[in-house]
């Protein structure tokens, strides 16, 4: 329950300065310190937490824009901390679902301490025999995104061909592993030799290529998929999507998860090959993970044993220290990260 | 059964001259006459028919291209007659499902007489208390397209908002009427005042507009759909699709039926707003009616009574004479037709 008064601490925060156009830069954020009384305000059902890990996710770029139409996310508030997914320890709770000492994951602030005012959107972490940072990735939003995007949106069948763009990222690396577990033929694209090696040697993709070295993506895809693509897990948009549309098989499915190549453009690239949706009777479906969180426990039951048996692995790129958050976030859009980008705020 | 020999007749044909780039012209086809023996060849299970009505459909433009990838339709054969849907009378049958005198609809040639070599793809016409030409439209491929595209792909619910482009065409006029029967709010776009009047006054659309008079389609759609669009029945592609994407509601559905605005372009226009599929969790699905013909009898059972009760009406634009076929087909792409474009070959 909420206390009358609490210790006052210095709270370092990563502040969002103003709406961004073009490529985000570190200077679009600034690290500030403010004072915070460590208590849940009278009458609040929030929880006060110490943030341990923060998640850098491509969708956050969308929130840096001034969004003029209501969509699935609101803009960040200039002058306030960046907000996003994180793992945190409850210091004090005004909410019956949580108590002091609990570990949770969910939407929190880019700061050392946060008052989470809608804790009912957070999940309590029950399994701590895996790295806690996994709850920003494999066992958090990106993991669920891979799971529902692949199984619910793509309806995969054994033997089908699967292509994944941004395949070594937080979501892609898992989609590929899920697809292999189903018995699909899986190819991924990424932006460096190191990432391509990871895809082939660590994540067990059947094949992978560095899209930056390919001059004609249509020809590239025809080389890897001479019979065409049944399932495309779309993370990048732009030219890759246009090339994929030329290579979809009859009744193929495209799970539209993200379009990271387009987020920094004021005017997105035009996609010319949509007629192929009709010619090949393809379904292209946008989805967001928040529609599926009721499946989270089922997801955990499926994935936790696979992690423990080594059937699913996960690569993280952990930046240490809140002050390195802006660089880590900005780096996502040039592919600087190798694997899931996480910020470690505190080891406790 | 096939006879030994038959009468020899003069058979006028509309010949496809060569692959077309850009806008098709009448001169891409020519009317010729050849001699035909009115018999089914020995050993063939084809049916010999006299063609009564032929159908002009936008998808036929795709078959005028040299298609380098296998898709749902093959190219027309230069030097051979145009082929497409039609209504015909069986003169002689080598197939157990059909007998002399039967009326059928299905794929036939643009000529007075055709030997249909795959008659199992044709439907026998059992109900003749409606205009026979309806089997090229309302009761044929376009009608089924409207039915399955709307009910199976769009999953409409009462009270939803529906937008239809090329709304007075063979398919659009029916989609709108189906949507009104479900209890949706329905707006259509078309390319002339006459067509807009038809939509509002004959087909019962809630509203309609002439897209040629709108400078900013996004603003236009916001005017007609201030709360957004639940269902878009896509017949045109291009700029209209891009504007629609900006106006879809959460979990909207787009049935991609055709993109007539793009068929004459060597390089289709780029679509920039696909990110809205993700932001609004929209499903966009290409479909072809041939996947759904097993539902044809159910469709007839639904629609025939509605026609007889005057709940569904249909507007046709009938060109008289095979020699007027090329102009009728070419006219589709400039919106010359008002309603379903049919060619009457013979009254019998």
Short mmCIF file of N, CA and C in Angstrom, two decimals, chain A residues 9-11 15 26 28 74 79 87 100 118 124 170 172 192 197 216 220 235 263-264 290 294 304:
data_model
loop_
_atom_site.label_atom_id
_atom_site.label_comp_id
_atom_site.label_asym_id
_atom_site.label_seq_id
_atom_site.Cartn_x
_atom_site.Cartn_y
_atom_site.Cartn_z
N UNK A 9 15.27 10.37 -4.00
CA UNK A 9 16.47 9.93 -4.72
C UNK A 9 16.67 10.79 -5.96
N UNK A 10 17.91 10.73 -6.48
CA UNK A 10 18.18 11.36 -7.78
C UNK A 10 17.83 10.34 -8.85
N UNK A 11 17.05 10.77 -9.81
CA UNK A 11 16.51 9.87 -10.83
C UNK A 11 17.02 10.32 -12.20
N UNK A 15 15.38 12.05 -21.63
CA UNK A 15 14.27 12.92 -22.01
C UNK A 15 14.15 13.00 -23.52
N UNK A 26 21.25 11.00 -31.46
CA UNK A 26 21.38 10.98 -29.99
C UNK A 26 20.91 12.30 -29.38
N UNK A 28 18.54 14.04 -30.12
CA UNK A 28 17.09 14.16 -29.98
C UNK A 28 16.64 13.77 -28.58
N UNK A 74 0.67 6.40 -29.19
CA UNK A 74 0.71 7.86 -29.20
C UNK A 74 2.15 8.34 -29.34
N UNK A 79 9.91 16.73 -23.76
CA UNK A 79 10.20 17.17 -22.40
C UNK A 79 10.00 16.08 -21.35
N UNK A 87 12.16 -4.20 -17.95
CA UNK A 87 12.07 -5.12 -16.82
C UNK A 87 12.38 -4.32 -15.56
N UNK A 100 5.78 -5.31 -3.21
CA UNK A 100 7.20 -4.96 -3.12
C UNK A 100 8.07 -6.19 -3.38
N UNK A 118 -0.27 2.53 -14.92
CA UNK A 118 -1.22 1.50 -15.38
C UNK A 118 -0.58 0.12 -15.25
N UNK A 124 3.77 -9.99 -14.34
CA UNK A 124 4.67 -10.37 -13.26
C UNK A 124 5.62 -11.45 -13.79
N UNK A 170 15.44 -8.69 -32.99
CA UNK A 170 14.76 -9.20 -31.80
C UNK A 170 13.64 -10.17 -32.15
N UNK A 172 12.97 -11.31 -35.66
CA UNK A 172 13.32 -12.19 -36.78
C UNK A 172 14.04 -13.45 -36.37
N UNK A 192 24.79 -7.51 -42.51
CA UNK A 192 26.23 -7.67 -42.38
C UNK A 192 26.59 -9.14 -42.43
N UNK A 197 26.12 -14.83 -40.73
CA UNK A 197 26.73 -16.00 -40.09
C UNK A 197 25.90 -16.46 -38.89
N UNK A 216 20.09 -6.81 -57.09
CA UNK A 216 18.76 -7.07 -57.66
C UNK A 216 18.04 -8.03 -56.73
N UNK A 220 17.82 -12.12 -56.39
CA UNK A 220 18.30 -12.79 -55.17
C UNK A 220 17.25 -13.74 -54.63
N UNK A 235 9.60 -7.20 -41.88
CA UNK A 235 10.11 -6.28 -40.86
C UNK A 235 10.68 -4.99 -41.43
N UNK A 263 10.95 4.13 -41.64
CA UNK A 263 10.57 4.97 -40.49
C UNK A 263 11.23 6.34 -40.48
N UNK A 264 12.41 6.43 -41.10
CA UNK A 264 13.09 7.72 -41.08
C UNK A 264 12.78 8.58 -42.30
N UNK A 290 -0.15 -6.49 -29.08
CA UNK A 290 -1.03 -6.20 -27.94
C UNK A 290 -2.42 -6.82 -28.09
N UNK A 294 -3.38 -12.08 -24.37
CA UNK A 294 -4.10 -13.12 -23.63
C UNK A 294 -3.47 -14.50 -23.88
N UNK A 304 9.44 -21.66 -22.80
CA UNK A 304 10.40 -21.88 -21.70
C UNK A 304 11.08 -23.25 -21.79
#
